[in-house]
PDB file of C-alpha atoms in Angstrom:
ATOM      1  CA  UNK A1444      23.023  33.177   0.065  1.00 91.00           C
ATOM      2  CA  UNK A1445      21.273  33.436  -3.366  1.00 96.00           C
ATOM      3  CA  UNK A1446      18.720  30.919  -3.697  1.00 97.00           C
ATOM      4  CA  UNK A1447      16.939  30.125  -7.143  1.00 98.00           C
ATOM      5  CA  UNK A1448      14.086  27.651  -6.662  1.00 98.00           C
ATOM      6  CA  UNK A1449      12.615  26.031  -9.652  1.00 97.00           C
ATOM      7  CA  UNK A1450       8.704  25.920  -9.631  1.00 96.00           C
ATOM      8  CA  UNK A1451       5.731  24.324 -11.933  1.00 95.00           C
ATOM      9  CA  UNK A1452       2.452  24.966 -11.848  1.00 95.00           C
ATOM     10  CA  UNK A1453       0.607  21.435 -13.058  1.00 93.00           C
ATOM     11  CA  UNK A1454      -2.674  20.755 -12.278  1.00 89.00           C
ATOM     12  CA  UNK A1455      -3.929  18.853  -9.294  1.00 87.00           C
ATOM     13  CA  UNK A1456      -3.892  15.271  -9.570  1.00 81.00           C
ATOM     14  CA  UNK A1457      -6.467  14.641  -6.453  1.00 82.00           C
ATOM     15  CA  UNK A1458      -8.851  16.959  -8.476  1.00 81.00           C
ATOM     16  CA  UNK A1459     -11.138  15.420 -11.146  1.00 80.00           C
ATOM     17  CA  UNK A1460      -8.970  15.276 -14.562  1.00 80.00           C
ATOM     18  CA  UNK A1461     -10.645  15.006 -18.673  1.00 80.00           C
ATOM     19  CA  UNK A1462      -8.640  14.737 -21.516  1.00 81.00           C
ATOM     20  CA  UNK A1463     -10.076  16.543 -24.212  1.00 82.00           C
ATOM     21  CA  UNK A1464      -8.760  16.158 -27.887  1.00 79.00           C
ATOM     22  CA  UNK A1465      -5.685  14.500 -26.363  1.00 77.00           C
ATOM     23  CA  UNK A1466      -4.395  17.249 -23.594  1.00 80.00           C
ATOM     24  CA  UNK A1467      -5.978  18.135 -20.177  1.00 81.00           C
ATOM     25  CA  UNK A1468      -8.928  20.031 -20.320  1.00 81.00           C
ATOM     26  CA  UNK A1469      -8.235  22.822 -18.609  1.00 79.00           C
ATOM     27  CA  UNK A1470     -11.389  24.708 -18.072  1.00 81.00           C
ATOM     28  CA  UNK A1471     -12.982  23.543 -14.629  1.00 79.00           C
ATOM     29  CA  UNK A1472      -9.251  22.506 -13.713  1.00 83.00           C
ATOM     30  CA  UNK A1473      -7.513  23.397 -10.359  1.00 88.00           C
ATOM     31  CA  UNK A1474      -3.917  24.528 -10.881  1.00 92.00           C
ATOM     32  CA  UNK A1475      -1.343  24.341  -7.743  1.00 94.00           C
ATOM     33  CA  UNK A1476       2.290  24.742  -7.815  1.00 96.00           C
ATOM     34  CA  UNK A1477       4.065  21.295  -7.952  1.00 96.00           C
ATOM     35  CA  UNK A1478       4.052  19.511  -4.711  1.00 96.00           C
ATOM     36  CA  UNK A1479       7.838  19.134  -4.540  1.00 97.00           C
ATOM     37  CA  UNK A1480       8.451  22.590  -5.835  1.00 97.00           C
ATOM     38  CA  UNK A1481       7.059  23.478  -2.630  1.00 97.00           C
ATOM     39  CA  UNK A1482       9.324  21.120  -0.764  1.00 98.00           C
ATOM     40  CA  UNK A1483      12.046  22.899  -2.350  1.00 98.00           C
ATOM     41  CA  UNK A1484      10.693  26.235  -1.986  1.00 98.00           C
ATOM     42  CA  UNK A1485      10.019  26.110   1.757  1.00 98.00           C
ATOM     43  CA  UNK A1486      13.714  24.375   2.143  1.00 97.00           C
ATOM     44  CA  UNK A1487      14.935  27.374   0.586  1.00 98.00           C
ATOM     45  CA  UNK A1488      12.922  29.699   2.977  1.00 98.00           C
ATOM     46  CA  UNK A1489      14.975  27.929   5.953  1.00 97.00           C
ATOM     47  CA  UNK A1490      17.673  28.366   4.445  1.00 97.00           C
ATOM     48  CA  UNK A1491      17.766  32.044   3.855  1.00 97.00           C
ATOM     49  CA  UNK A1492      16.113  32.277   7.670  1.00 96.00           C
ATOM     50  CA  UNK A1493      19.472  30.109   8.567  1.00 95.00           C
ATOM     51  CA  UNK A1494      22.418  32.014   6.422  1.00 94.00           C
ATOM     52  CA  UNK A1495      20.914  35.115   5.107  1.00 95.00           C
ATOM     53  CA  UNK A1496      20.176  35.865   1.471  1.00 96.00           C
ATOM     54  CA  UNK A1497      17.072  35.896  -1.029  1.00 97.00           C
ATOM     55  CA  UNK A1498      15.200  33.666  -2.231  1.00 98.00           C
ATOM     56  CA  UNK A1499      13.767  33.949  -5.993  1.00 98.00           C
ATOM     57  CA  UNK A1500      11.648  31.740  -7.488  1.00 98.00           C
ATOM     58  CA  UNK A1501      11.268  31.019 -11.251  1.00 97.00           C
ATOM     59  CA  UNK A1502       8.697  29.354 -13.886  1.00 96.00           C
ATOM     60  CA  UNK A1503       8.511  28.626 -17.146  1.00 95.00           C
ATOM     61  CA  UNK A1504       4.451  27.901 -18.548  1.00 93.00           C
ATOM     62  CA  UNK A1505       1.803  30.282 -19.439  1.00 93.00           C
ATOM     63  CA  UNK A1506       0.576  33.444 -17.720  1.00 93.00           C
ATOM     64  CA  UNK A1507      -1.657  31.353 -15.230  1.00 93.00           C
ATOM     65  CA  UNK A1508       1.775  29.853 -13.941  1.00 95.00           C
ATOM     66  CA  UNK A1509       1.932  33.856 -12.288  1.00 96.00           C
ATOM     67  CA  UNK A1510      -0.791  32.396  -9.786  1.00 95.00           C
ATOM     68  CA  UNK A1511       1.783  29.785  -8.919  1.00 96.00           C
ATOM     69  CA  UNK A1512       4.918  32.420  -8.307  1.00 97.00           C
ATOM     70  CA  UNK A1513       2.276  34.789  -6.451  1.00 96.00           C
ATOM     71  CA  UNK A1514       1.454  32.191  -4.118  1.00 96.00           C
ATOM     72  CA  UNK A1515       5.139  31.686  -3.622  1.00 97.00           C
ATOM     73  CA  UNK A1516       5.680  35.165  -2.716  1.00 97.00           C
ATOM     74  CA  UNK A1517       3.267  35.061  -0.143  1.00 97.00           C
ATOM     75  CA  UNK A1518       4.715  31.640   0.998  1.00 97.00           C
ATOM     76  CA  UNK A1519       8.354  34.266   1.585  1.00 96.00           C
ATOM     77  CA  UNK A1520      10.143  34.249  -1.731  1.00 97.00           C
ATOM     78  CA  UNK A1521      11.586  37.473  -2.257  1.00 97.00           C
ATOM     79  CA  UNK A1522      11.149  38.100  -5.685  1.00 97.00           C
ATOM     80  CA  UNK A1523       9.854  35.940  -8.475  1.00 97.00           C
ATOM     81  CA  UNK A1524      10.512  35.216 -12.850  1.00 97.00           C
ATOM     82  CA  UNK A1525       7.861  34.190 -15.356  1.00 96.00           C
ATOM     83  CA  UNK A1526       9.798  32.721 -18.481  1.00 95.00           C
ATOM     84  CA  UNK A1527       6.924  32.603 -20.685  1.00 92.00           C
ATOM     85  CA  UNK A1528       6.599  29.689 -23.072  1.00 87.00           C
ATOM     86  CA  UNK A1529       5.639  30.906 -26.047  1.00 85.00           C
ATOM     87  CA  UNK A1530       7.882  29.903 -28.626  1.00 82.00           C
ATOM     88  CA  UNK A1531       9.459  27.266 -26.655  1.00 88.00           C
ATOM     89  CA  UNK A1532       8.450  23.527 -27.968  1.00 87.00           C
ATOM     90  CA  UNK A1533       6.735  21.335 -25.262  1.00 85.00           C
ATOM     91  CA  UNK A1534       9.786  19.290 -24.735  1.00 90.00           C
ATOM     92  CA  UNK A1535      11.748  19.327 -21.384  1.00 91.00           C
ATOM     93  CA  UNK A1536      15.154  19.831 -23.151  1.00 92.00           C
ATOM     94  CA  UNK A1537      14.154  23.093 -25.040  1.00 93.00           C
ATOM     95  CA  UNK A1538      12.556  24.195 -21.404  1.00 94.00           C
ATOM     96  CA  UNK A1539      15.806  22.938 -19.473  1.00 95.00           C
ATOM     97  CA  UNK A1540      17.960  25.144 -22.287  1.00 95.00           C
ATOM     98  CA  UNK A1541      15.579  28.503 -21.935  1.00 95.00           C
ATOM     99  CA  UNK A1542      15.602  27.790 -17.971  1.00 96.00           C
ATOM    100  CA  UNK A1543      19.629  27.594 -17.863  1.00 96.00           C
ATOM    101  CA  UNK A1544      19.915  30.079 -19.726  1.00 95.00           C
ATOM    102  CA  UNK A1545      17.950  32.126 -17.383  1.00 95.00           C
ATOM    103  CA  UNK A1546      19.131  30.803 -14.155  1.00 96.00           C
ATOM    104  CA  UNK A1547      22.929  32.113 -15.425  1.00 94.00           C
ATOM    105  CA  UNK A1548      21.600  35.959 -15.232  1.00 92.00           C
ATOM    106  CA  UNK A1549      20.309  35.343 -11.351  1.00 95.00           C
ATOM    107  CA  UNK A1550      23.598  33.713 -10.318  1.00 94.00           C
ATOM    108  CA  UNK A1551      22.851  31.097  -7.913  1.00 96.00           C
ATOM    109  CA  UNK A1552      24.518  29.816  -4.750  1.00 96.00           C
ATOM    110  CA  UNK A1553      22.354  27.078  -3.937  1.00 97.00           C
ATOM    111  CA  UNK A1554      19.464  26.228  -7.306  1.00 97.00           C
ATOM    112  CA  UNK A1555      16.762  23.977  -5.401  1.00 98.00           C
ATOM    113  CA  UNK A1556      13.692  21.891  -7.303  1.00 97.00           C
ATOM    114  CA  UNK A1557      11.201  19.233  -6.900  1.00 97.00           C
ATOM    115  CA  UNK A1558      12.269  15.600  -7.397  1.00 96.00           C
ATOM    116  CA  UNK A1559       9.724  15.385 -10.487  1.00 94.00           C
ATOM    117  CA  UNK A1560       6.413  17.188 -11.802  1.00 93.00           C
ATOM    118  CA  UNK A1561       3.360  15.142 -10.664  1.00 92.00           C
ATOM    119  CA  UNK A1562       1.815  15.809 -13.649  1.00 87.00           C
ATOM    120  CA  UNK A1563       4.178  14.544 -16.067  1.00 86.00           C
ATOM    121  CA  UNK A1564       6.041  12.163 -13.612  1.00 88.00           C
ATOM    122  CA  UNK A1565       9.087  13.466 -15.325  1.00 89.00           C
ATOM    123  CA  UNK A1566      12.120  14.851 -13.571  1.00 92.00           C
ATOM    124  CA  UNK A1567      14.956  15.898 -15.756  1.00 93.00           C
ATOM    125  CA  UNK A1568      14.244  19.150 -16.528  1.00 95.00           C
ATOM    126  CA  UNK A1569      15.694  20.648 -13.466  1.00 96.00           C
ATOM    127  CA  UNK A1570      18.963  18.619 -13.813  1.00 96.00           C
ATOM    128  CA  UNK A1571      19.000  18.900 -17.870  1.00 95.00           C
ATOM    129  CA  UNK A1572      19.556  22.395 -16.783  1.00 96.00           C
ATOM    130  CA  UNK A1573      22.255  21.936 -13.870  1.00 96.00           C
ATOM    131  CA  UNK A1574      23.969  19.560 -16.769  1.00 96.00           C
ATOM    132  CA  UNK A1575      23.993  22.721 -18.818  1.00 94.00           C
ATOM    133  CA  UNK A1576      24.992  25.064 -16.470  1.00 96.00           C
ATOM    134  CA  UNK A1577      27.858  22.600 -14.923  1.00 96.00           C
ATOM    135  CA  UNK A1578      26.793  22.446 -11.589  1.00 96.00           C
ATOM    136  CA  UNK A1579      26.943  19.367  -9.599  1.00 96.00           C
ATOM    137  CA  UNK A1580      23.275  17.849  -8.164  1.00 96.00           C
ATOM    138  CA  UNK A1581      22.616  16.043  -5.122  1.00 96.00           C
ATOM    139  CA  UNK A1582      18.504  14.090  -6.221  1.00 96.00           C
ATOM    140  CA  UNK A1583      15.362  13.297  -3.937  1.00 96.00           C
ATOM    141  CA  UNK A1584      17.146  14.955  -0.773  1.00 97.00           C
ATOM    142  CA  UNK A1585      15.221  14.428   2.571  1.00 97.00           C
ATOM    143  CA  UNK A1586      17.664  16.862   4.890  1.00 97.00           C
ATOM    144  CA  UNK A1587      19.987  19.646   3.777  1.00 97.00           C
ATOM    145  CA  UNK A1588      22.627  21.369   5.437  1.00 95.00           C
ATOM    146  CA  UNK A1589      25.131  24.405   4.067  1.00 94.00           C
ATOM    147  CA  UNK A1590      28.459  24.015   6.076  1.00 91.00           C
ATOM    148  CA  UNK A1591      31.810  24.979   4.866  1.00 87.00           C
ATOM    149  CA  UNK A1592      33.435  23.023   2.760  1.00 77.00           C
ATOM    150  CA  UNK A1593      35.483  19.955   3.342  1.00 64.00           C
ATOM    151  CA  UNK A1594      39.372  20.607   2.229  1.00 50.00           C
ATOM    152  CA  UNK A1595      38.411  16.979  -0.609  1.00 47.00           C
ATOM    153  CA  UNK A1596      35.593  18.646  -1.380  1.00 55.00           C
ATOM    154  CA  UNK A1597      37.142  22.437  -2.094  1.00 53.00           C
ATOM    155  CA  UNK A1598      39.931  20.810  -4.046  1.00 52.00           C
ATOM    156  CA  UNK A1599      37.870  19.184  -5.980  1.00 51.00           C
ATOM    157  CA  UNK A1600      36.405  22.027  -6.876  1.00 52.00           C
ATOM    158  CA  UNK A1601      39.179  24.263  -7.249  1.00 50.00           C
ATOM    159  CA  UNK A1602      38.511  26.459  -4.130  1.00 46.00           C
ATOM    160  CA  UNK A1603      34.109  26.041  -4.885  1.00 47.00           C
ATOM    161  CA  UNK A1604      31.678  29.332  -4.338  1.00 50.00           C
ATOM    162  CA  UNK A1605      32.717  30.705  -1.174  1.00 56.00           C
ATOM    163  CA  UNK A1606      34.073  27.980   0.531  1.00 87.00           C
ATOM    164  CA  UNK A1607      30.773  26.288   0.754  1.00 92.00           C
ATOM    165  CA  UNK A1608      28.963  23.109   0.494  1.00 94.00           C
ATOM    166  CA  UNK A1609      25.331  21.262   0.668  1.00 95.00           C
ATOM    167  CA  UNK A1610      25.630  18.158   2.705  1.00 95.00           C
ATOM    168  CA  UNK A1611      22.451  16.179   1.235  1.00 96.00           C
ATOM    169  CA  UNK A1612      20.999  13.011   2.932  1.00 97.00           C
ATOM    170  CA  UNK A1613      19.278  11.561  -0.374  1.00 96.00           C
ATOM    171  CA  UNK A1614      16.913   8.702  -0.655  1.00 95.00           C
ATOM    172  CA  UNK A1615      18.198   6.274  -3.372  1.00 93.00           C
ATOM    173  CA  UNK A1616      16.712   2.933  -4.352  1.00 91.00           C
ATOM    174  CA  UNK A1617      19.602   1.029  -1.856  1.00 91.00           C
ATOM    175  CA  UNK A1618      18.462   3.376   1.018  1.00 94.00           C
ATOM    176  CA  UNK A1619      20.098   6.494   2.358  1.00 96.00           C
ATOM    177  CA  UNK A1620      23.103   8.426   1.451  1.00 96.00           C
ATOM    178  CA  UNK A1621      24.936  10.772   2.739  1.00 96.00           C
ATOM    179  CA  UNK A1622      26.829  13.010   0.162  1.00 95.00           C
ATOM    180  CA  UNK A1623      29.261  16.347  -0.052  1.00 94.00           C
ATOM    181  CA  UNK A1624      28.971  18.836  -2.908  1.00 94.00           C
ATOM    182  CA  UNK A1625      30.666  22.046  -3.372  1.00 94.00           C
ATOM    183  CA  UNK A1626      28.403  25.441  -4.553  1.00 94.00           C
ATOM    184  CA  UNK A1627      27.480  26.498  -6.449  1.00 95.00           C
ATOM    185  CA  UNK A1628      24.951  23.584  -6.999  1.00 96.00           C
ATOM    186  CA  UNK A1629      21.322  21.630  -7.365  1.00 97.00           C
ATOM    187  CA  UNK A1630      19.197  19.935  -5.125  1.00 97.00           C
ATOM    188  CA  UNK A1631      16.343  18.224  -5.646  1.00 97.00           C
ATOM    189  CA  UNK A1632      13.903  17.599  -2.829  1.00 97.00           C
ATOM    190  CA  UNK A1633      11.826  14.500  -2.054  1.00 97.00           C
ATOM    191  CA  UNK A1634       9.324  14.267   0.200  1.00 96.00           C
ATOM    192  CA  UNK A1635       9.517  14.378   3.479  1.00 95.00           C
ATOM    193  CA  UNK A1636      12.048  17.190   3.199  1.00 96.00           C
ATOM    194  CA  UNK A1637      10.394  19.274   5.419  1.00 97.00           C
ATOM    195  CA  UNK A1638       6.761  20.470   5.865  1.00 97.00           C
ATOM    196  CA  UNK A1639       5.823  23.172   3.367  1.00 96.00           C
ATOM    197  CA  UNK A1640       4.193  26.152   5.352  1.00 95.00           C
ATOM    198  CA  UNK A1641       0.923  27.763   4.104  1.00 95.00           C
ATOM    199  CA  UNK A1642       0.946  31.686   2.992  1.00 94.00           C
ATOM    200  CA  UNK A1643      -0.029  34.083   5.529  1.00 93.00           C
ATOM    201  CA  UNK A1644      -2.223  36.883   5.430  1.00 94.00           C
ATOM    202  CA  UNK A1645       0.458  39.352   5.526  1.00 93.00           C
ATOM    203  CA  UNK A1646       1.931  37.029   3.121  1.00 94.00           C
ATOM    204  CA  UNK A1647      -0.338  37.451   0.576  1.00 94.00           C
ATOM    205  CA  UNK A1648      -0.925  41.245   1.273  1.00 94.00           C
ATOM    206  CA  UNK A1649       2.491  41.848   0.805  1.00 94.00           C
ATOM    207  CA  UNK A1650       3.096  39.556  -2.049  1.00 94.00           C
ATOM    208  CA  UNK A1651       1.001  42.149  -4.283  1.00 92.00           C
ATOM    209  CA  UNK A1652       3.928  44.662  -4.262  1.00 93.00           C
ATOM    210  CA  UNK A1653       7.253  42.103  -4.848  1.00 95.00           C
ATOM    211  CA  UNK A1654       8.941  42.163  -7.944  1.00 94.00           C
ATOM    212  CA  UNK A1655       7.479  39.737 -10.428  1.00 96.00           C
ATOM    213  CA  UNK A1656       9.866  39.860 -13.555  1.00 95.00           C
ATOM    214  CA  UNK A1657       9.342  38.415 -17.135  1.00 95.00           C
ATOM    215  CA  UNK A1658      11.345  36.809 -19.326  1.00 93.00           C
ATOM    216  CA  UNK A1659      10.204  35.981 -23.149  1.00 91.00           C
ATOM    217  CA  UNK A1660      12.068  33.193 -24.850  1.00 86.00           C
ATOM    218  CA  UNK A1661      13.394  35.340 -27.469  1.00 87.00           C
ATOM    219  CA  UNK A1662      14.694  37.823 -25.260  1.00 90.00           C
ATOM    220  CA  UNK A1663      16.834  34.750 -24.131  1.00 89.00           C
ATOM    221  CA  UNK A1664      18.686  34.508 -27.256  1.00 87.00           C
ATOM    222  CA  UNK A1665      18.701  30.269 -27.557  1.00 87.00           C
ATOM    223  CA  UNK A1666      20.007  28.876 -30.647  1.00 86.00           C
ATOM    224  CA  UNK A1667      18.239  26.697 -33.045  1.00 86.00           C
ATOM    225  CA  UNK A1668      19.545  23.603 -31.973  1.00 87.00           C
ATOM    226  CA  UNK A1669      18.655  24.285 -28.116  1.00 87.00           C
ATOM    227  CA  UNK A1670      14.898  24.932 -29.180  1.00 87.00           C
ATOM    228  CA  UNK A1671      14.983  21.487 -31.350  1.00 88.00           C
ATOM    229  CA  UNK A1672      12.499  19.241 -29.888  1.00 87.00           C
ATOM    230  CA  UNK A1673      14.247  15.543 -28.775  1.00 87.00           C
ATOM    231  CA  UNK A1674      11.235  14.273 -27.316  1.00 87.00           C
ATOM    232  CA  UNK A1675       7.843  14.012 -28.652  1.00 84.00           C
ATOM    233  CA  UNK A1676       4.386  12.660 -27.121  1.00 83.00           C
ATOM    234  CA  UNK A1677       2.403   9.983 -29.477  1.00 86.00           C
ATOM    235  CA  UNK A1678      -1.052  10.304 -27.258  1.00 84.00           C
ATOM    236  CA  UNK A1679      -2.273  11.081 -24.275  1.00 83.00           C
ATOM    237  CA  UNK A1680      -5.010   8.542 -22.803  1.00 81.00           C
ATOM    238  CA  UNK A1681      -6.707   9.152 -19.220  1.00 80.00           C
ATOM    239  CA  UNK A1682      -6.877   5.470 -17.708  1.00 78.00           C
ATOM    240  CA  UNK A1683      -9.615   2.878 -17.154  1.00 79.00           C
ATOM    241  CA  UNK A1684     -12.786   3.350 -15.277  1.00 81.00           C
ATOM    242  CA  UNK A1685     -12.526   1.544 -12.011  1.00 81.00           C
ATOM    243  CA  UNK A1686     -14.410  -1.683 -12.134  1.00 81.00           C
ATOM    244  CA  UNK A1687     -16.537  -2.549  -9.400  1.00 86.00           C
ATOM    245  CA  UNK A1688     -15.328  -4.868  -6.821  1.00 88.00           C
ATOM    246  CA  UNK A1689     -15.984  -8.695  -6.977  1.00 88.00           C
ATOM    247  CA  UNK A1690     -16.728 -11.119  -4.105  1.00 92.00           C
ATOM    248  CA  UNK A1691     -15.240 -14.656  -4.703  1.00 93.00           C
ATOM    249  CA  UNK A1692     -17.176 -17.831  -3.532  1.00 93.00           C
ATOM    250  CA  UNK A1693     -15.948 -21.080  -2.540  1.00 93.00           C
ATOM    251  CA  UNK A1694     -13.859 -22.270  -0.239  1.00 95.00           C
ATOM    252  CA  UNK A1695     -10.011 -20.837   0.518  1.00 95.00           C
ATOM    253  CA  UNK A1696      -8.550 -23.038  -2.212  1.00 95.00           C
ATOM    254  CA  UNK A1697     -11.017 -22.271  -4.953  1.00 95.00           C
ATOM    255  CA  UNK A1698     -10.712 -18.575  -3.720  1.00 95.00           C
ATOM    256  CA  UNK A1699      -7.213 -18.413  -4.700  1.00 96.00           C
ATOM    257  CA  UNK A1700      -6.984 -20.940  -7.687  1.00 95.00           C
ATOM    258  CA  UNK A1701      -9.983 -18.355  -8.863  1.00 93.00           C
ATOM    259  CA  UNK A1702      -7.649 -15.101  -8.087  1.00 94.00           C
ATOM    260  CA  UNK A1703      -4.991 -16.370  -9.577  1.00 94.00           C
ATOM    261  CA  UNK A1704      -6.589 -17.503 -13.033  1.00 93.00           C
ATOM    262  CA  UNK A1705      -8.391 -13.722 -12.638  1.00 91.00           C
ATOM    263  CA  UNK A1706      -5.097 -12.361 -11.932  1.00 91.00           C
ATOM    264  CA  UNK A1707      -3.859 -14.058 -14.955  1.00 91.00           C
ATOM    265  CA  UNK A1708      -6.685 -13.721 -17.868  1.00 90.00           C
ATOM    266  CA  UNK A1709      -8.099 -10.489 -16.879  1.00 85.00           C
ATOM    267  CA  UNK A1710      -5.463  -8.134 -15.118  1.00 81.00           C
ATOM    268  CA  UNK A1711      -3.063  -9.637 -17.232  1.00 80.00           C
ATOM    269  CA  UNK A1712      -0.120  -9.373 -13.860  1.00 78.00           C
ATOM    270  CA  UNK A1713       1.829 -12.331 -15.082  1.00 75.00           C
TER     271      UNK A1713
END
């Protein structure tokens, strides 16, 4: 199988965080690659271990976002794709366009990716592109399988990619749900996929000499209107400083009338 992950590289969000002049400061900052882009990228590992295949792993950011495919190298992708950002507008449609566009040349079986970036807390990008590319996506799965496809399934698809299918337990907002689409296809994973494993040694040794490719956003050949910006970000604020905690007197009634009018007039819940 051909597996494309998607990967981002934010910044960690357990770490200490300033905003400086309205964006992250990010000198002093720790950068990791997206906690479910690992998910994804070590369901992708299992899978290749399971069927076969390679596993490549793509990001679009800056050149520090090669940290973040390195590490995934030594984790077991096979090979890895920097789509550089420059000239690409900070706007997840524009990024979901240049990413598409790049996904088509690798030709996919199976295109995995986190549920959302934790630094954002967005999560279309990823199926902005599979929209684009008109692939079907199964969201926040917690256990994949690749079987052949069912005989509804392949006629729905015409005859799908090999006679294949992800079977995708997904968490939804009703509980679980078991669902059938034909390849090729996305998946994003939630967590509790799986447990991500750590790079080896010989991991990291050997991630030195695998391919590391790069892609420029001209070189992609995007049209005006793909690069148009549809989103735009009015300010970014980092939140209140934690107030200290507050000991209320009384008895168990004027406790709670008290936490309730606090509630009310200062935390402003209702």
């Amino acid at each position: 199988m051909n597996l494309v992950v998607l990967l981002k590289q934010t910044f960690d969000t357990e770490e200490k965080i300033e905003i400086e002049n309205g964006a992250v400061a990010e000198d002093g900052a720790k950068f990791i690659i997206n906690p479910y882009d690992e998910y994804a990228l070590e369901e992708a590992l299992r899978l290749r271990e399971a069927h076969g295949g390679t596993v490549t792993v793509l990001s679009c950011g800056p050149e520090r976002a090669a940290e973040a495919l390195r590490t995934a190298l030594a984790m077991g992708a096979d090979e890895a794709v920097l789509l550089e950002e420059d000239g690409l507008p900070d706007d997840g449609g524009a990024v979901a366009a240049a990413i598409a566009t790049a996904v088509v040349r690798l030709r996919p079986d199976l295109l995995l990716a986190g549920l959302f970036a934790v630094d954002t807390g967005a999560g279309s990008v990823a199926l902005q592109a599979a929209e684009a590319l008109g692939l079907p996506h199964a969201a926040a799965a917690l256990k994949l399988e690749i079987r052949d496809a069912s005989a509804a399934a392949a006629d729905a698809d015409g005859g799908g990619s090999g006679g294949l299918a992800a079977v995708v337990q997904r968490d939804t907002e009703w509980g679980l749900e078991t669902v059938e689409i034909p390849l090729p296809a996305l998946v994003t994973a939630q967590q509790g996929l799986n447990e991500p494993r750590y790079p080896s040694l010989p991991g990291i040794m050997k991630a030195k000499r695998k391919p590391l490719q790069r892609l420029s956003a001209a070189e992609l050949g995007l049209a005006e209107a793909e690069l148009a910006p549809r989103t735009g970000r009015i300010a970014l604020q980092a939140p209140p400083a934690r107030a200290a905690g507050r000991r209320l007197a009384g008895t168990p009634a004027e406790q709670a009338a008290e936490l309730a009018r606090l509630l009310q007039s200062e935390a402003k819940l209702f």
